[in-house]
Coordinates of C-alpha atoms in Angstrom, one line a residue:
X14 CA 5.2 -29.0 -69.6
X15 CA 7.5 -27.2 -67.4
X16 CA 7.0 -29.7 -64.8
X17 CA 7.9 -32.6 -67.1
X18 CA 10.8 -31.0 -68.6
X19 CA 12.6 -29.7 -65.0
X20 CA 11.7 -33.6 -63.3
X21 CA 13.7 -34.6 -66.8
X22 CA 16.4 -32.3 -66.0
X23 CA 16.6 -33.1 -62.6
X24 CA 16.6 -36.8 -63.2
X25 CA 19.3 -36.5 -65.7
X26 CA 21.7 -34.5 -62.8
X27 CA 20.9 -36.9 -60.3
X28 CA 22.5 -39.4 -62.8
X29 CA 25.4 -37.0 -63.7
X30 CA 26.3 -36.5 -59.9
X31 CA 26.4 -40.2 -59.1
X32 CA 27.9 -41.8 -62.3
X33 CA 30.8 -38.9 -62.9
X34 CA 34.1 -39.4 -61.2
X35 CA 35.5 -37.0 -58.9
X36 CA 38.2 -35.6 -61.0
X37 CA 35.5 -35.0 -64.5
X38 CA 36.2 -31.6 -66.1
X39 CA 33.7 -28.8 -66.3
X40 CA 32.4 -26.6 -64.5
X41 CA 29.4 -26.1 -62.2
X42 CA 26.3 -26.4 -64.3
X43 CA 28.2 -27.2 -67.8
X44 CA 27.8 -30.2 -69.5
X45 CA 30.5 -32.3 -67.8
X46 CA 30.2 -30.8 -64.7
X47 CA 28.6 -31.9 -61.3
X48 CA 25.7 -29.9 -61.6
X49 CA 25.0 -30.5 -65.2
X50 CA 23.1 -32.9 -67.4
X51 CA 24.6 -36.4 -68.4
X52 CA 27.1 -36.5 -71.5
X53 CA 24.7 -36.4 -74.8
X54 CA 21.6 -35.9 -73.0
X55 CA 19.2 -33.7 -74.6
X56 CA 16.3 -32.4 -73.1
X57 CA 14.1 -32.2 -76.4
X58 CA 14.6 -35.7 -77.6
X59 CA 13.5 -37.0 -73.9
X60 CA 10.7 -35.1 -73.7
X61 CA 9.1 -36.0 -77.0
X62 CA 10.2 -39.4 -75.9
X63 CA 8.2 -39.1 -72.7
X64 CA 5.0 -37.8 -75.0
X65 CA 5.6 -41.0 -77.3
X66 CA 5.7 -43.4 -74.1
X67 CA 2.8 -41.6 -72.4
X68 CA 0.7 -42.0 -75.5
X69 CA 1.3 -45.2 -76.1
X70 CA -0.1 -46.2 -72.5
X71 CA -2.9 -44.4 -72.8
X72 CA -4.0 -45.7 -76.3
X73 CA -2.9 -49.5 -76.2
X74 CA -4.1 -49.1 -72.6
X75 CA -7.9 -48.3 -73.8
X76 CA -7.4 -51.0 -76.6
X77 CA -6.3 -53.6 -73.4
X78 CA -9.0 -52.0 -71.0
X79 CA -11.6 -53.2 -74.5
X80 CA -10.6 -56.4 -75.1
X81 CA -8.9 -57.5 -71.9
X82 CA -11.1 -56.5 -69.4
X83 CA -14.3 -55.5 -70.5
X84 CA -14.8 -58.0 -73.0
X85 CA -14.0 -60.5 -70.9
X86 CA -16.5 -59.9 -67.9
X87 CA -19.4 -62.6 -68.9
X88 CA -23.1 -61.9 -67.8
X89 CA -22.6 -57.9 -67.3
X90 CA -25.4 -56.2 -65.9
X91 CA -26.7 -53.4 -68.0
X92 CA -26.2 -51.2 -64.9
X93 CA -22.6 -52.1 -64.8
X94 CA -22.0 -51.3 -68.8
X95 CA -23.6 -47.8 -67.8
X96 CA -21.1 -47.5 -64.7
X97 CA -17.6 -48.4 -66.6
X98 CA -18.8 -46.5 -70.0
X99 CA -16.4 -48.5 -71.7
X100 CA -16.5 -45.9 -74.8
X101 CA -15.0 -43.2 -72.0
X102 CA -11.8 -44.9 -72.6
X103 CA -11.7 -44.0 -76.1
X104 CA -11.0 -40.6 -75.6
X105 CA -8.0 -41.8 -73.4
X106 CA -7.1 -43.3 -76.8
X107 CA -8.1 -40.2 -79.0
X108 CA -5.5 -38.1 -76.1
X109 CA -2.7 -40.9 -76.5
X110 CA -2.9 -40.9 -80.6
X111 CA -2.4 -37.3 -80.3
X112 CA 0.6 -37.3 -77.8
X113 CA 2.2 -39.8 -80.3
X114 CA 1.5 -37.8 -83.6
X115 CA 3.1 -34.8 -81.3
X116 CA 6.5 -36.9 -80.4
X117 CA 6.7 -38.1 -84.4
X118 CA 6.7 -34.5 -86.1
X119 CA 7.9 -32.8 -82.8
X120 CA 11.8 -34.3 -83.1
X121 CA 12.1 -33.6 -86.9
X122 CA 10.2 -30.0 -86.4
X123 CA 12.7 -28.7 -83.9
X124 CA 15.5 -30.1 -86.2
X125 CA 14.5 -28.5 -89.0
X126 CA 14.4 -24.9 -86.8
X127 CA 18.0 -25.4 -85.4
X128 CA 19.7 -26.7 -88.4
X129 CA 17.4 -24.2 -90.9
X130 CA 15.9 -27.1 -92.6
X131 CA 12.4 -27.9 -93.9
X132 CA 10.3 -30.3 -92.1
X133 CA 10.2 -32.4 -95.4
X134 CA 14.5 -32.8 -95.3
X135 CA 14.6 -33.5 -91.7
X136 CA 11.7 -36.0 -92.1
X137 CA 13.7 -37.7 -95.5
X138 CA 15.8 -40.6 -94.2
X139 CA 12.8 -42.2 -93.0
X140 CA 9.9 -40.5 -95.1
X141 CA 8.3 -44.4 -95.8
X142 CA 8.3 -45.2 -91.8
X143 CA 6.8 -42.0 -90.9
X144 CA 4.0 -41.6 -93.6
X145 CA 3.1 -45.5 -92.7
X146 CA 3.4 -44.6 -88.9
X147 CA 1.5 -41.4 -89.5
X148 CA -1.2 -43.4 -91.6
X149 CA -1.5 -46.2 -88.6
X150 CA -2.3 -43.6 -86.5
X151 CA -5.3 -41.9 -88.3
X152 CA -6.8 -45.6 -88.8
X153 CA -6.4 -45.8 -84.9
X154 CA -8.0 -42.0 -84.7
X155 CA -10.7 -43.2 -86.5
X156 CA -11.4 -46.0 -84.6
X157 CA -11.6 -44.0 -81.4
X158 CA -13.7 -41.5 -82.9
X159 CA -16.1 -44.1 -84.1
X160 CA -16.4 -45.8 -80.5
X161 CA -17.0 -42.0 -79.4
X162 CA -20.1 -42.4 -82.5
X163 CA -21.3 -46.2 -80.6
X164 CA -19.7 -48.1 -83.3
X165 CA -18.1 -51.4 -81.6
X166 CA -16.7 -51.6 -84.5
X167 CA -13.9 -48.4 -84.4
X168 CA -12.1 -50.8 -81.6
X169 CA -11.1 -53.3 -84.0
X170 CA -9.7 -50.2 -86.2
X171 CA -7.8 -48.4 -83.2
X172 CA -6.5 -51.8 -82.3
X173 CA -5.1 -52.6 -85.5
X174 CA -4.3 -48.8 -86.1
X175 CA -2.5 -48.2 -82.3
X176 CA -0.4 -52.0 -82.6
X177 CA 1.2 -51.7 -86.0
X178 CA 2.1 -48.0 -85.5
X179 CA 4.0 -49.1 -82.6
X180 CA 5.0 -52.1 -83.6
X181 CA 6.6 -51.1 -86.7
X182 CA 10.1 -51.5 -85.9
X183 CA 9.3 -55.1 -85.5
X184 CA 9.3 -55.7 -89.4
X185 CA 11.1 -52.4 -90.0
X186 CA 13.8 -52.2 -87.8
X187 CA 17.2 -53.8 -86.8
X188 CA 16.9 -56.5 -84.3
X189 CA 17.4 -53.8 -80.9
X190 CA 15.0 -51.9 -82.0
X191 CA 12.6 -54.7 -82.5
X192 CA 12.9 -55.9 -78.8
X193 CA 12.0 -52.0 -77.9
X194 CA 9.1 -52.0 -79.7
X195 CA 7.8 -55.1 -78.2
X196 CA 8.9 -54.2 -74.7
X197 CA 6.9 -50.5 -75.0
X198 CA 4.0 -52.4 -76.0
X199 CA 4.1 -55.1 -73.5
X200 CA 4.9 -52.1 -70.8
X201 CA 1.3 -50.3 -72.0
X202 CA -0.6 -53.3 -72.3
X203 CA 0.4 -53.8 -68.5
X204 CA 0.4 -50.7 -67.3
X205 CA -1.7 -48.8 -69.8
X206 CA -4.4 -50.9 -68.9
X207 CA -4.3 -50.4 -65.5
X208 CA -4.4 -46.7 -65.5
X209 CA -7.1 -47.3 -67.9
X210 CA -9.0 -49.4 -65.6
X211 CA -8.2 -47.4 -62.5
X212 CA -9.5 -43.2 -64.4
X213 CA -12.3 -45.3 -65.8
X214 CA -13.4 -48.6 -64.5
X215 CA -12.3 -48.6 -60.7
X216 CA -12.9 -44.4 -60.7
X217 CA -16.3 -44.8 -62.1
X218 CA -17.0 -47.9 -59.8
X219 CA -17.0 -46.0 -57.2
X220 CA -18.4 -43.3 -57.7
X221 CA -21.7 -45.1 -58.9
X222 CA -24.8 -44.8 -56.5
X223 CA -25.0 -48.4 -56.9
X224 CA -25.0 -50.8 -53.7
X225 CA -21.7 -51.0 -51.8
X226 CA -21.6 -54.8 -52.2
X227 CA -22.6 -54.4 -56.1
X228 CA -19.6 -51.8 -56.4
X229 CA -17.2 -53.9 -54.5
X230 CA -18.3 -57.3 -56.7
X231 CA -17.9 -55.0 -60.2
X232 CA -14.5 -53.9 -59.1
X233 CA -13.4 -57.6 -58.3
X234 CA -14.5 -58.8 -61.7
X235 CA -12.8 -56.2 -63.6
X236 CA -9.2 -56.6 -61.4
X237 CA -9.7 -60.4 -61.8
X238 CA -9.9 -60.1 -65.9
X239 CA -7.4 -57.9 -65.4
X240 CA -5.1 -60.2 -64.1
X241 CA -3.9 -62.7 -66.6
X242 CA -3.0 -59.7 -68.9
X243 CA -1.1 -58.3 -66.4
X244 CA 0.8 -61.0 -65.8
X245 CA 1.3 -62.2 -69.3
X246 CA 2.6 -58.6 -70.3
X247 CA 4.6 -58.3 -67.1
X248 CA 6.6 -61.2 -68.2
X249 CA 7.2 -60.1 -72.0
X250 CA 8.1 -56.7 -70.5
X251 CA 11.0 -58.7 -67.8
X252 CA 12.2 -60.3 -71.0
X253 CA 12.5 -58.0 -73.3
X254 CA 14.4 -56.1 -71.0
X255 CA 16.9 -57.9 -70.1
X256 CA 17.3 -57.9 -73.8
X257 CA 17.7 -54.3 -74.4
X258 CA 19.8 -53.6 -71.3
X259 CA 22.3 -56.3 -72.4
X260 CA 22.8 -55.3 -76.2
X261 CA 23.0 -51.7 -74.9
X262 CA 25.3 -52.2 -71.9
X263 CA 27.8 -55.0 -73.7
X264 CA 29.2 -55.4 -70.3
X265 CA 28.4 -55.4 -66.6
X266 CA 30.8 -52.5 -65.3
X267 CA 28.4 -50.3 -67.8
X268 CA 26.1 -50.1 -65.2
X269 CA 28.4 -48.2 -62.4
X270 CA 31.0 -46.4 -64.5
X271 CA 28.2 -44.6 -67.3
X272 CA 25.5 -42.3 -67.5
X273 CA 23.8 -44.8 -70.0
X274 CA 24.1 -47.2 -66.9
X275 CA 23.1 -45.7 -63.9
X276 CA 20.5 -44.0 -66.2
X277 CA 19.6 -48.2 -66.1
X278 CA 20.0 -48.4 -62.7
X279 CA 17.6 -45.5 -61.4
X280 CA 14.7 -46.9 -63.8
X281 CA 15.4 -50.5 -62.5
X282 CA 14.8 -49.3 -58.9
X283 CA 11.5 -47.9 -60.2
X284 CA 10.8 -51.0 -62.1
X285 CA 11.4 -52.9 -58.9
X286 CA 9.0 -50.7 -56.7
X287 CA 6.0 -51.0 -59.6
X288 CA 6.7 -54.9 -59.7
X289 CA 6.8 -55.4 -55.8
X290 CA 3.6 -53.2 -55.5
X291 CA 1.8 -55.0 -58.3
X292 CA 3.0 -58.4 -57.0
X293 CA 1.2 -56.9 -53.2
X294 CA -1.9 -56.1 -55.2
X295 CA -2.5 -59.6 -56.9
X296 CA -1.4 -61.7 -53.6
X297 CA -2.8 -59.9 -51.0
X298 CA -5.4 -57.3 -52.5
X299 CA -6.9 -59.2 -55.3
X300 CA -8.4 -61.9 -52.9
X301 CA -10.3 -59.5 -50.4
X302 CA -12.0 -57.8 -53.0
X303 CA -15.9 -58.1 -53.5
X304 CA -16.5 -57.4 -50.0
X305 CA -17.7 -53.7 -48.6
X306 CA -15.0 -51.1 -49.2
X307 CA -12.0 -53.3 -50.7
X308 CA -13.1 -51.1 -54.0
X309 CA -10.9 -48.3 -51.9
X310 CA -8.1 -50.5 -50.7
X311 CA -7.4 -51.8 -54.5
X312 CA -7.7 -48.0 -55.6
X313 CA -5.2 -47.0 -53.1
X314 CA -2.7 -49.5 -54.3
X315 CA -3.3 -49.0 -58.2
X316 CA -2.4 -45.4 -57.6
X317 CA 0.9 -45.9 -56.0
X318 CA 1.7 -48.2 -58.6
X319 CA 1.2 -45.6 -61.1
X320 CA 2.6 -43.2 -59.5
X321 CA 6.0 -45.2 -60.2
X322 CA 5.2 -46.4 -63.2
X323 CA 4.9 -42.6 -64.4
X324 CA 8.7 -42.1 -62.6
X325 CA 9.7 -45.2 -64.7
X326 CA 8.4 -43.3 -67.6
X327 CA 10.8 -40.4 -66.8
X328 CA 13.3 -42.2 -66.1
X329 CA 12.6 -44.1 -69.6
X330 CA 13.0 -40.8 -71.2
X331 CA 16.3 -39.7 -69.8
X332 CA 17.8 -42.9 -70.9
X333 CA 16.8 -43.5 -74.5
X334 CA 18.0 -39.8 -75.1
X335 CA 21.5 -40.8 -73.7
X336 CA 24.6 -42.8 -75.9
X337 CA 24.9 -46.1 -75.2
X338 CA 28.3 -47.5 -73.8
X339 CA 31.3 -48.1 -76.1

């Protein structure tokens, strides 16, 4: 936790340093100042921010891993079903309900301790929302825990459960927020997915004591189901935005003379990096797999484009805690 928190802080300072102008009051460390934290960022808001967006990867991710991938490889050996353990990726989902309970109570509990409220007042503008988001979860809980049980049937529940709780803005909310809930769903059906199918299905690949060749041909069918998800959500998540950054920004100069902006601008370049790697992976990885060792190559990539995709995450966090332009 102290990790997360001091990359947040240090992300938000990098913003700070290159968005203020020379001449910005404050001092050293304060909140205006060149070694401080943007204007109106607060590190408690990001951080549960963080836990809501790491959550939902990991539980629409297990839902996507299900239905996307698993599902969708025809003729599966009963050796390869005991290799990828498909109900392994429930507790993924069990660990991302939790992290997204945790971001839902966390925000109203620490207002209620620093404005000496109960957690009932802090919680009372949106009581309906968060009792329906609270009750989407437990159905999605269930689900998990019945996978966990070997019922098929609890991943129809946690995907039902997992999608409307994050999706309730969508018939809830105004029109931004809808976008936002469709883009963080998109973004963990992509990427979710992926680190799914790299901790469980790629991981457990190859660590099998099944032939070489075998592994290597398991691992190309599950990257090639992969693919058209990937590429379907990819696009929602391009779209979607463009849409948020332009009814945030409301004009181009945004991004160079704010923190909300250059806030934009770091997770774009992280965005960038996750799109060119996973662009390298589906030209030029995807086709060589199913021969001896390309299992490792593809494992390689999928963990550098993780490894940004969590930065993008951060950088996610930071910005949705700041204002947006005026």
């Amino acid at each position: 936790m102290r990790t997360v928190i001091a990359v947040l802080q240090a992300v938000a300072q990098t913003i700070q340093q290159t968005a203020a102008p020379g001449g910005q009051p404050g001092g050293p460390g304060g909140p205006n100042g060149p070694g401080g934290p943007p204007p109106g960022f607060e590190i408690v808001p990001a951080f549960f921010e963080l836990l809501r967006f790491v959550g939902s990867f990991l539980a629409i991710g297990a839902v996507g891993f299900r239905f996307g991938i698993v599902r969708q490889i025809r003729g599966m050996s009963d050796e390869a079903k005991a290799i990828l353990q498909p109900d392994n990726a429930a507790l993924l989902g069990i660990a991302g309900i939790i992290l997204i309970a945790l971001s839902a109570v966390g925000g109203p509990y620490v207002d209620s301790i620093t404005n000496h409220k109960t957690l009932a007042e802090s919680l009372s503008r949106n009581m309906p929302q968060f009792e329906f988001k609270m009750t989407m979860l437990a159905l999605a809980l269930i689900g998990f825990v019945l996978v966990r049980a070997a019922s098929s049937a609890g991943w129809t529940l946690a995907a039902i459960g997992i999608l409307l709780a994050v999706l309730q803005p969508v018939y809830t909310g105004r029109f931004s927020n809808k976008v936002n809930a469709v883009h963080i769903s998109a973004a963990s059906t992509w990427l979710g997915t992926l680190l799914v199918l790299m901790l469980i299905g790629i991981r457990g690949v190859t660590r099998s004591t099944t032939a070489s060749t075998q592994r290597a041909e398991l691992v190309a069918d599950l990257v090639n189901s992969f693919s058209p998800l990937a590429l379907v959500a990819s696009a929602i998540v391009a779209i979607t935005g463009a849409t948020t950054g332009w009814l945030h920004l409301k004009r181009i100069s945004s991004l160079w003379t704010t923190s909300y902006g250059m806030a934009l601008d770091v997770k774009l370049v992280f965005v960038l990096i996750v799109v060119v790697l996973g662009a390298w992976n589906w030209r030029r990885v995807r086709p060589s797999l199913g021969v001896e060792g390309s299992e490792e190559t593809i494992r390689r990539s999928a963990r550098m484009e993780l490894t940004f995709a969590g930065l993008v995450l951060i950088a996610t966090s930071v910005l949705v805690s700041l204002p947006s332009p005026r």
